[in-house]
CSV table of C-alpha atoms and ligand atoms in Angstrom, one decimal:
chain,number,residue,atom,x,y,z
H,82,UNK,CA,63.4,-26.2,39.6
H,83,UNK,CA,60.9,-27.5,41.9
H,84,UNK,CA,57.8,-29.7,41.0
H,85,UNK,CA,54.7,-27.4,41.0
H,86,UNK,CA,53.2,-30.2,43.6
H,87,UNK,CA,56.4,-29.9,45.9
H,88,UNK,CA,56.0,-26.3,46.0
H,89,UNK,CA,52.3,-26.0,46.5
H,90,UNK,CA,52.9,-28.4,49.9
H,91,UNK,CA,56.1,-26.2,50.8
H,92,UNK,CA,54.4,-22.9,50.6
H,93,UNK,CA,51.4,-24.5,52.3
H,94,UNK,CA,54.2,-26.0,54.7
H,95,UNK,CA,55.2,-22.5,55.7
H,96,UNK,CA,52.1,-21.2,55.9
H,97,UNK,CA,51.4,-23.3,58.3
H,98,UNK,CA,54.2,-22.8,60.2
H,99,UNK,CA,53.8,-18.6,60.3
H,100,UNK,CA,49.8,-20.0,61.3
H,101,UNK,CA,51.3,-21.1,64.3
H,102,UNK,CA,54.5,-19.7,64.8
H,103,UNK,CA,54.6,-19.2,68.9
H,104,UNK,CA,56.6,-15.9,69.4
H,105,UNK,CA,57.2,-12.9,67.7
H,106,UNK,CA,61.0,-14.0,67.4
H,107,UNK,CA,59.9,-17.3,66.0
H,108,UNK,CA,57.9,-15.3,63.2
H,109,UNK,CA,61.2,-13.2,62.8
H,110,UNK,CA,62.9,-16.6,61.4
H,111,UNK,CA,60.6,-17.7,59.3
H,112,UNK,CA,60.5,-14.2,57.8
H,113,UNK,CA,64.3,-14.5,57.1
H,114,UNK,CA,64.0,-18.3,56.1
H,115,UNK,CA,61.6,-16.7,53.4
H,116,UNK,CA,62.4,-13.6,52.3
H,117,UNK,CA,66.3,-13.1,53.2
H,118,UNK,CA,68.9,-12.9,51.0
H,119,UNK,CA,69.0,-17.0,50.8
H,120,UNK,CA,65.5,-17.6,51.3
H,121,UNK,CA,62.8,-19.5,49.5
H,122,UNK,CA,61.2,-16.8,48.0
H,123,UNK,CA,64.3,-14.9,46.7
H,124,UNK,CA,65.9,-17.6,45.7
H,125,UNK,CA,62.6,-19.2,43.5
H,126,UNK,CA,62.4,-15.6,42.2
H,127,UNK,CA,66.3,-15.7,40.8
H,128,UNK,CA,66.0,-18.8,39.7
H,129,UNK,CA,62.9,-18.0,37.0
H,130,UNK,CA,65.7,-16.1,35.2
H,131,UNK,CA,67.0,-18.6,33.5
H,132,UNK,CA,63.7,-19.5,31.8
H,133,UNK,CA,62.0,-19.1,28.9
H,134,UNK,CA,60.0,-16.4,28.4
H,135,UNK,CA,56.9,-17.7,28.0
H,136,UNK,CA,57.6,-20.1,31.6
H,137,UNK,CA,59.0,-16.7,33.2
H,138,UNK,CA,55.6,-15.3,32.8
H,139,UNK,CA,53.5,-18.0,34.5
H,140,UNK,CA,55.7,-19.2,36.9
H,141,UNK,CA,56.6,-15.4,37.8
H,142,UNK,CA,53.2,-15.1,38.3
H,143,UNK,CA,52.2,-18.0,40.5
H,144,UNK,CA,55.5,-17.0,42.4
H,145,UNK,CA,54.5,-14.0,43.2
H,146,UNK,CA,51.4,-14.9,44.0
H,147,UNK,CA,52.8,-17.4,47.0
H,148,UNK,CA,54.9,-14.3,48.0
H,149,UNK,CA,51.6,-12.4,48.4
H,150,UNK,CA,49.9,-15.3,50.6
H,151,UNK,CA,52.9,-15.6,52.8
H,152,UNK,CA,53.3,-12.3,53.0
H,153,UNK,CA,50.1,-11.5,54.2
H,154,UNK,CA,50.0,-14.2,56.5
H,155,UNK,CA,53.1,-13.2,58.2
H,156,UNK,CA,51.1,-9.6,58.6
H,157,UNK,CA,47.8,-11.5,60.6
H,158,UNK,CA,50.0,-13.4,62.6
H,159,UNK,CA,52.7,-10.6,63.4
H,160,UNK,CA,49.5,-8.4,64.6
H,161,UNK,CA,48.0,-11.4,66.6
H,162,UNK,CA,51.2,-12.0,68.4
H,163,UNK,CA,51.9,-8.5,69.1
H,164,UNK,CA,48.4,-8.3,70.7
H,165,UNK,CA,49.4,-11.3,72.7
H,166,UNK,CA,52.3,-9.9,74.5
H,167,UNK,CA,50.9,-6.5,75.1
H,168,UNK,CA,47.6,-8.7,76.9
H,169,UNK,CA,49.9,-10.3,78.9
H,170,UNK,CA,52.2,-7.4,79.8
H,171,UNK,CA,48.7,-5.7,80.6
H,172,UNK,CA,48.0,-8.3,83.0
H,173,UNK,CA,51.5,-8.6,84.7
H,174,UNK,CA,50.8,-4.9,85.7
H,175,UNK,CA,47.6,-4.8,87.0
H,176,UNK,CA,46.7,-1.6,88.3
H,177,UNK,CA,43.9,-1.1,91.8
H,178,UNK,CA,42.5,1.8,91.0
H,179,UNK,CA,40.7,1.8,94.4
H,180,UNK,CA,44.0,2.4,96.2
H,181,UNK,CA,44.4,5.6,97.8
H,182,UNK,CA,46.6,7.9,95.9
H,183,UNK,CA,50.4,9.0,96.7
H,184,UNK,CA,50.3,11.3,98.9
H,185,UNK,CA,51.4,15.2,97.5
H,186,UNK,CA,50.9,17.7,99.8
H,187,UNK,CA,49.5,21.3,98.4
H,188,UNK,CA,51.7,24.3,99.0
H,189,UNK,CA,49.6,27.1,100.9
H,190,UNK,CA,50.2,30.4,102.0
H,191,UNK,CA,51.8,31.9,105.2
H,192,UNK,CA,49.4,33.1,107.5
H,193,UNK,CA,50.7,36.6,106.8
H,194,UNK,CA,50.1,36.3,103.5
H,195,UNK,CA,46.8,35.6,103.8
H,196,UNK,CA,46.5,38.8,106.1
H,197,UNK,CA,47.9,40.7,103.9
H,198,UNK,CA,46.3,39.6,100.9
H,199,UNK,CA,42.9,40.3,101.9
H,200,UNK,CA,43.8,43.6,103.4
H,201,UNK,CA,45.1,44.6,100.5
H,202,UNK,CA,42.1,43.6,98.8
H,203,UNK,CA,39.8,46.0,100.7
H,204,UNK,CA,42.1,48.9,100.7
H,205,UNK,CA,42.7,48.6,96.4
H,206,UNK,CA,38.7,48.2,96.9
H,207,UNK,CA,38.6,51.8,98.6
H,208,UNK,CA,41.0,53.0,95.7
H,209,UNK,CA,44.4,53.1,97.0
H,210,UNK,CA,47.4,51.9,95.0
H,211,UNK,CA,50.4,49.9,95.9
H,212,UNK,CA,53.7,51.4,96.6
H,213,UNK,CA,57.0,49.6,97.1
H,214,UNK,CA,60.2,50.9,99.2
H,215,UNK,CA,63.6,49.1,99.8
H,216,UNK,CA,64.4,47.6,102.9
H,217,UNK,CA,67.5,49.6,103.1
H,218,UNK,CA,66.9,52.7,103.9
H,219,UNK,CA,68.3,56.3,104.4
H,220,UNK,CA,68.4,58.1,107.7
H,221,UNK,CA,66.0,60.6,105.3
H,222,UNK,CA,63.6,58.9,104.2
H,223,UNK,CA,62.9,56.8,107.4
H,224,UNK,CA,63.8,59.5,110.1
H,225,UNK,CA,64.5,63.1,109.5
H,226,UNK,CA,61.5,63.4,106.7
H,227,UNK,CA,59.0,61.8,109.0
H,228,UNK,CA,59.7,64.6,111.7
H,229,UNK,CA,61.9,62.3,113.9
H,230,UNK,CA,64.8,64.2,115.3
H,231,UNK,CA,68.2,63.2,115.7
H,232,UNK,CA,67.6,62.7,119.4
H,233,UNK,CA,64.5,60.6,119.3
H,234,UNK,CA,65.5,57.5,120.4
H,235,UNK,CA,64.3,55.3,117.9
H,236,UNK,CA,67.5,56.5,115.6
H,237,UNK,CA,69.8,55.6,118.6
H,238,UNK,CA,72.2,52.1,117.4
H,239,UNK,CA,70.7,50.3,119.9
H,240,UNK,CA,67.0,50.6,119.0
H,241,UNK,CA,67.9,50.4,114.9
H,242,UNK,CA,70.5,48.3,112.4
H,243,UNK,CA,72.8,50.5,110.6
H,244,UNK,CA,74.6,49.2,107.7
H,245,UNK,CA,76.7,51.9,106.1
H,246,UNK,CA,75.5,54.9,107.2
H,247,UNK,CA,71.7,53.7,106.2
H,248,UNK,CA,69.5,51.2,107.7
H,249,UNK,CA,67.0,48.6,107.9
H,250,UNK,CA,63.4,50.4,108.1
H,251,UNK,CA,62.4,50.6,111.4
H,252,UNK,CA,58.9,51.3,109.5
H,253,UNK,CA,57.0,51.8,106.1
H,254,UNK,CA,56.1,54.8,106.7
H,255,UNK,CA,59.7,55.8,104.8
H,256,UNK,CA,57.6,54.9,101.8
H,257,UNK,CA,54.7,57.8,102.3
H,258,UNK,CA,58.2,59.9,102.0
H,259,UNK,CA,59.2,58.2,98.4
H,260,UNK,CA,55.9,59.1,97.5
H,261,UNK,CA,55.5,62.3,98.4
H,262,UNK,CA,58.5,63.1,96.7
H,263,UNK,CA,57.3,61.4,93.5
H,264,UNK,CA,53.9,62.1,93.2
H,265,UNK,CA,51.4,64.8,93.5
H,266,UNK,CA,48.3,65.1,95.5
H,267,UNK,CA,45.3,63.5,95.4
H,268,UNK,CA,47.1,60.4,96.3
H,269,UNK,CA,45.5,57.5,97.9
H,270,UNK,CA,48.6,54.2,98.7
H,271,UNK,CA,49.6,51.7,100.8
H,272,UNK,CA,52.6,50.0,101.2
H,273,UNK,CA,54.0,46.8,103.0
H,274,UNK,CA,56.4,44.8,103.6
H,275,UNK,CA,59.5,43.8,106.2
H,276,UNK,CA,60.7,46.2,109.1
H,277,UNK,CA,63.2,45.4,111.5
H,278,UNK,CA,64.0,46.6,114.9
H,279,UNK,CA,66.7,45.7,117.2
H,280,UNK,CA,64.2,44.0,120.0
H,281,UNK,CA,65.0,41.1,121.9
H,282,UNK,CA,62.4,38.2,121.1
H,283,UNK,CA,59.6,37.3,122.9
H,284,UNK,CA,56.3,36.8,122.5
H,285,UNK,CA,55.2,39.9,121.3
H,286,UNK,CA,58.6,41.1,119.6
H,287,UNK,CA,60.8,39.7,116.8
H,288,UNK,CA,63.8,42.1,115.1
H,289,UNK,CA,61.6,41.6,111.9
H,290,UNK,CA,58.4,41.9,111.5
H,291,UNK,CA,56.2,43.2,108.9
H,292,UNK,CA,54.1,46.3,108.6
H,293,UNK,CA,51.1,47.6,106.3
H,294,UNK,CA,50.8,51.2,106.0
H,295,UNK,CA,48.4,53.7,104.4
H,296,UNK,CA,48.2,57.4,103.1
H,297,UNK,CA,45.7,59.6,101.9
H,298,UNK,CA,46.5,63.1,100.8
H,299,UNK,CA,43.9,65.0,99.4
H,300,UNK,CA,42.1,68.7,99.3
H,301,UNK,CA,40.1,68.9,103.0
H,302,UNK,CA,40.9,65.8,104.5
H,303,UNK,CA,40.2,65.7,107.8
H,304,UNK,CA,40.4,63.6,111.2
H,305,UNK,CA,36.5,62.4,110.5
H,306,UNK,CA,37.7,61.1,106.9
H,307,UNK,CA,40.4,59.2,108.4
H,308,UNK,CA,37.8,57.2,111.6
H,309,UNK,CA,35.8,56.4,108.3
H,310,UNK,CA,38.0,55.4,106.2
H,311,UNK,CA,39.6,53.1,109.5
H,312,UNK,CA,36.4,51.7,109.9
H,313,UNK,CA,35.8,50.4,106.6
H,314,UNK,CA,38.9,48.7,106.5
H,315,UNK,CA,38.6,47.0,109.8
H,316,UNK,CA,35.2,46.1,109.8
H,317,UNK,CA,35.6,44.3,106.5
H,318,UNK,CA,39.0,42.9,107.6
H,319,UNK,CA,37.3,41.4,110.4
H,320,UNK,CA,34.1,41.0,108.9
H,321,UNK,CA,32.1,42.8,111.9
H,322,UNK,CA,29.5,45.7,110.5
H,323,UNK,CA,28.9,46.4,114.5
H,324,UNK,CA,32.3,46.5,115.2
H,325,UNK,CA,33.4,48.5,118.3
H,326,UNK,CA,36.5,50.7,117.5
H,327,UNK,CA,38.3,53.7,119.7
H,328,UNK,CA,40.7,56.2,119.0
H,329,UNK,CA,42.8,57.0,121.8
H,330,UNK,CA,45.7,60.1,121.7
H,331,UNK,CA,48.9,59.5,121.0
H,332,UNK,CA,52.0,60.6,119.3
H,333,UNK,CA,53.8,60.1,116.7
H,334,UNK,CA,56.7,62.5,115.1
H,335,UNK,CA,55.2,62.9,111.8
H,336,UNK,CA,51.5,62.9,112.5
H,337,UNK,CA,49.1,65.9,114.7
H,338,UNK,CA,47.1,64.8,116.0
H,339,UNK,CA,48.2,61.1,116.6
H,340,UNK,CA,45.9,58.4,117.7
H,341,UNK,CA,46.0,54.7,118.7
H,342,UNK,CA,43.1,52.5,117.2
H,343,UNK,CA,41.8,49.9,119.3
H,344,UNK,CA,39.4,47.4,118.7
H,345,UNK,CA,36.5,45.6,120.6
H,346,UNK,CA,37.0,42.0,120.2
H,347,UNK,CA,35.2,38.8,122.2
H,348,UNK,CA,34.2,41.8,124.9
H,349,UNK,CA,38.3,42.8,125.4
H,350,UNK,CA,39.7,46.6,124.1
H,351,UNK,CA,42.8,45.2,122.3
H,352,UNK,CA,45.1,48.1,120.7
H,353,UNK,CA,45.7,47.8,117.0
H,354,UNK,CA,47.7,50.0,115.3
H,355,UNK,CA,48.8,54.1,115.0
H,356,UNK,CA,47.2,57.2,112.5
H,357,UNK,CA,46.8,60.5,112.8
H,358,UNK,CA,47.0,63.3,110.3
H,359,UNK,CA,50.0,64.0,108.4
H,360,UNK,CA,52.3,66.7,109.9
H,361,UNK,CA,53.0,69.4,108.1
H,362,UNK,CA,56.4,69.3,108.4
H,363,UNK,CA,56.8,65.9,106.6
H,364,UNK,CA,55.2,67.9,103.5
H,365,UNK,CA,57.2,70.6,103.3
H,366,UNK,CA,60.1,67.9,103.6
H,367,UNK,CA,59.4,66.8,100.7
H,368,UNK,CA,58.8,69.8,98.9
H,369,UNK,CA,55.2,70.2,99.1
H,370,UNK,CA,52.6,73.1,100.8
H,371,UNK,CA,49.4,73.6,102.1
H,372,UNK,CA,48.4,70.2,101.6
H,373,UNK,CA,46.2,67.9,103.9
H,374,UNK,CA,46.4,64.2,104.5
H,375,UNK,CA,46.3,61.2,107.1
H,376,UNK,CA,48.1,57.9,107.5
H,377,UNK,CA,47.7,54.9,109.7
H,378,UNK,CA,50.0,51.6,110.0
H,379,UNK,CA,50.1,48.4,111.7
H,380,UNK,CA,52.2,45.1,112.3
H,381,UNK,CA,50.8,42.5,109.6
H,382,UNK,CA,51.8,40.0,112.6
H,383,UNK,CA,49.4,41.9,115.3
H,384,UNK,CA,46.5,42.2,112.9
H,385,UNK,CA,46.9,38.3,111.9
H,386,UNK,CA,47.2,37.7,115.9
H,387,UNK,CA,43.9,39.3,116.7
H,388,UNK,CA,42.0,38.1,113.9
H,389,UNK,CA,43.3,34.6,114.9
H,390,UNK,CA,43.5,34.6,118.8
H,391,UNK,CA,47.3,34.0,118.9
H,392,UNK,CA,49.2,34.6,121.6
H,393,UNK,CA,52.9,33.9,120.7
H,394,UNK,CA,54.4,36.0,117.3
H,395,UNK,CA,57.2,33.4,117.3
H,396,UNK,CA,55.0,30.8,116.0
H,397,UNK,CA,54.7,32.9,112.4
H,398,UNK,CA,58.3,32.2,112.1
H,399,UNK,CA,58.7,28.2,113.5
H,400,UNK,CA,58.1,26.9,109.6
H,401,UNK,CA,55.5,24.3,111.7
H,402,UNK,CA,53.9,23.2,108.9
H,403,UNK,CA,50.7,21.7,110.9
H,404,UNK,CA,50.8,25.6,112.8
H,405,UNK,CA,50.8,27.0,109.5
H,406,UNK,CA,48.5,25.1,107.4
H,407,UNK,CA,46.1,25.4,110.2
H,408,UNK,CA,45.3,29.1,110.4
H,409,UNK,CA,45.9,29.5,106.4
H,410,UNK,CA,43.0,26.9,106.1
H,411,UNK,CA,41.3,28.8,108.8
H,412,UNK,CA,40.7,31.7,106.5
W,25,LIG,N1,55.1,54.2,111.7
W,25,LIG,C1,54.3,54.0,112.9
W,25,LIG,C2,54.9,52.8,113.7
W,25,LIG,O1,55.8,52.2,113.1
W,25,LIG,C3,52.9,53.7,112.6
W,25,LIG,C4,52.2,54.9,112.0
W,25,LIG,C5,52.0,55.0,110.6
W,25,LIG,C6,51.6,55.9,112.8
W,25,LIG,C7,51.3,56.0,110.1
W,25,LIG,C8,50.9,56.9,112.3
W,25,LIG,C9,50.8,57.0,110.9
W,25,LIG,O2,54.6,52.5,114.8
């Protein structure tokens, strides 16, 4: 059994040691040096078994009580070192928060998309609803319905892509069809989307391109309803109250009378897009009588073209990013 003067100066011994133990691995010795299996503590503890009672009880007590301080101390120090090394890690990786960011660019949207969102926007405004159509289409829906006859040219191999017996819309205006066939009058929609044509490209033609296309059908519509509703679209599209706007004859299979739209832009006549009032013949088509209605549609790519100043449709589909993020910003 140790002297209770040889223990007091080896407990104060080890306190001093955890006082200043250097490193966190340093303190992880002394720990086991104290309280592992063979160490001080435990063994000091075991060895008050073979005492008397009466010595059991004060020795166990002081014991315990040196287990306490040495605990404890080992806690302060522990948290001091611990502090130590984060301070320094903290200072290996100093961070300059005045240097410019990483660079991530921001996605943004096509210039088409941005067309076509904000015409969409007006024309839900004026109450029409979206209406979707597949790309591949039946000779029906996108010819024969719409008053095109077998001769027309536009159905001729070279002018269209056949797959199967169908093909890829040469227009949208296969979806007033769908509707027509679905619905019943008064019906106010547009549709969108791809079209494809077999023309060679240049800068005014591409095999795909997109068109937007709306209907109205309802009781006493008339060629006066569809120059105001035209007007309201275009003038907000291009944001121009005074804008100056023509219709010019025209024809179109499915519509009578047909008309070409043009618009007065930076003092030049530019032609826009093709309307007219529904034939009657597309109606009874699709089933229907004695009803009235107009349509108009237009290339996405010509509408985003005037209302940019472009001159080359090519450009919408060169993925320049710079071209791109331009005339989306532009908006
Ligand atoms: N479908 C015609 C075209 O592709 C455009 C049009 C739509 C004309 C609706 C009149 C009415 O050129």
């Amino acid at each position: 059994m140790l002297q209770q003067d040889d223990l007091i100066s080896l407990v104060s011994n080890f306190l001093q040691q955890i006082a200043s133990a250097p490193s966190l691995q340093d303190l992880e010795k002394l720990k086991a040096e104290l309280f592992g299996k063979k160490g001080f503590i435990s063994v000091a503890l075991a060895g008050l078994s073979k005492l008397p009672m009466e010595e059991k009880k004060s020795l166990g007590a002081v014991y315990n009580d040196y287990k306490n301080q040495l605990f404890q101390a080992m806690a302060c120090r522990k948290d001091v070192l611990e502090e130590q090394s984060w301070q320094e890690k903290l200072a290996q990786q100093s961070i300059d928060v005045t240097l410019p960011a990483p660079y991530a660019p921001w996605g943004q949207m096509h210039p088409l998309t941005v067309v076509l969102k904000r015409a969409v926007e007006i024309l839900v405004g004026m109450g029409f609803c979206v209406h979707t159509g597949p790309d591949v289409e039946t000779p029906f829906h996108n010819f024969d319905a719409l008053n095109v006859p077998l001769t027309h040219p536009a159905r001729a191999p070279g002018d269209t892509f056949y797959i199967k017996g169908n093909l890829l819309r040469t227009h949208t205006s296969s979806v007033q069809i769908r509707v027509l066939q679905e619905k019943e009058p008064p019906l106010r929609v547009i549709s969108f989307g791809s079209t494809y044509r077999r023309d060679e490209c240049d800068a005014t033609h591409t095999p795909m391109f997109h068109q937007m296309e709306m209907m109205v059908v309802e009781g006493g519509a008339t060629m006066a309803h569809l120059k105001g509703c035209l007007f309201e679209f275009l003038s907000l599209f291009f944001q121009r109250p005074d804008l100056e706007m023509r219709l010019r004859p025209s024809f179109f299979p499915f519509t009578e009378p047909s008309a070409e739209v043009d618009v007065k832009l930076n003092g030049k006549w530019l032609e826009l897009l093709g309307c007219g009032m529904i034939h009657p013949r597309v109606f009874t088509q699709c089933g229907k009588e004695n009803l009235s209605g107009y349509a108009f549609g237009m290339g996405l790519e010509r509408l985003a073209m005037l209302k940019y100043e472009l001159s080359d449709i090519r450009d919408f589909y060169n993925n320049d990013q710079r071209w791109l993020g331009y005339f989306s910003e532009k908006n």
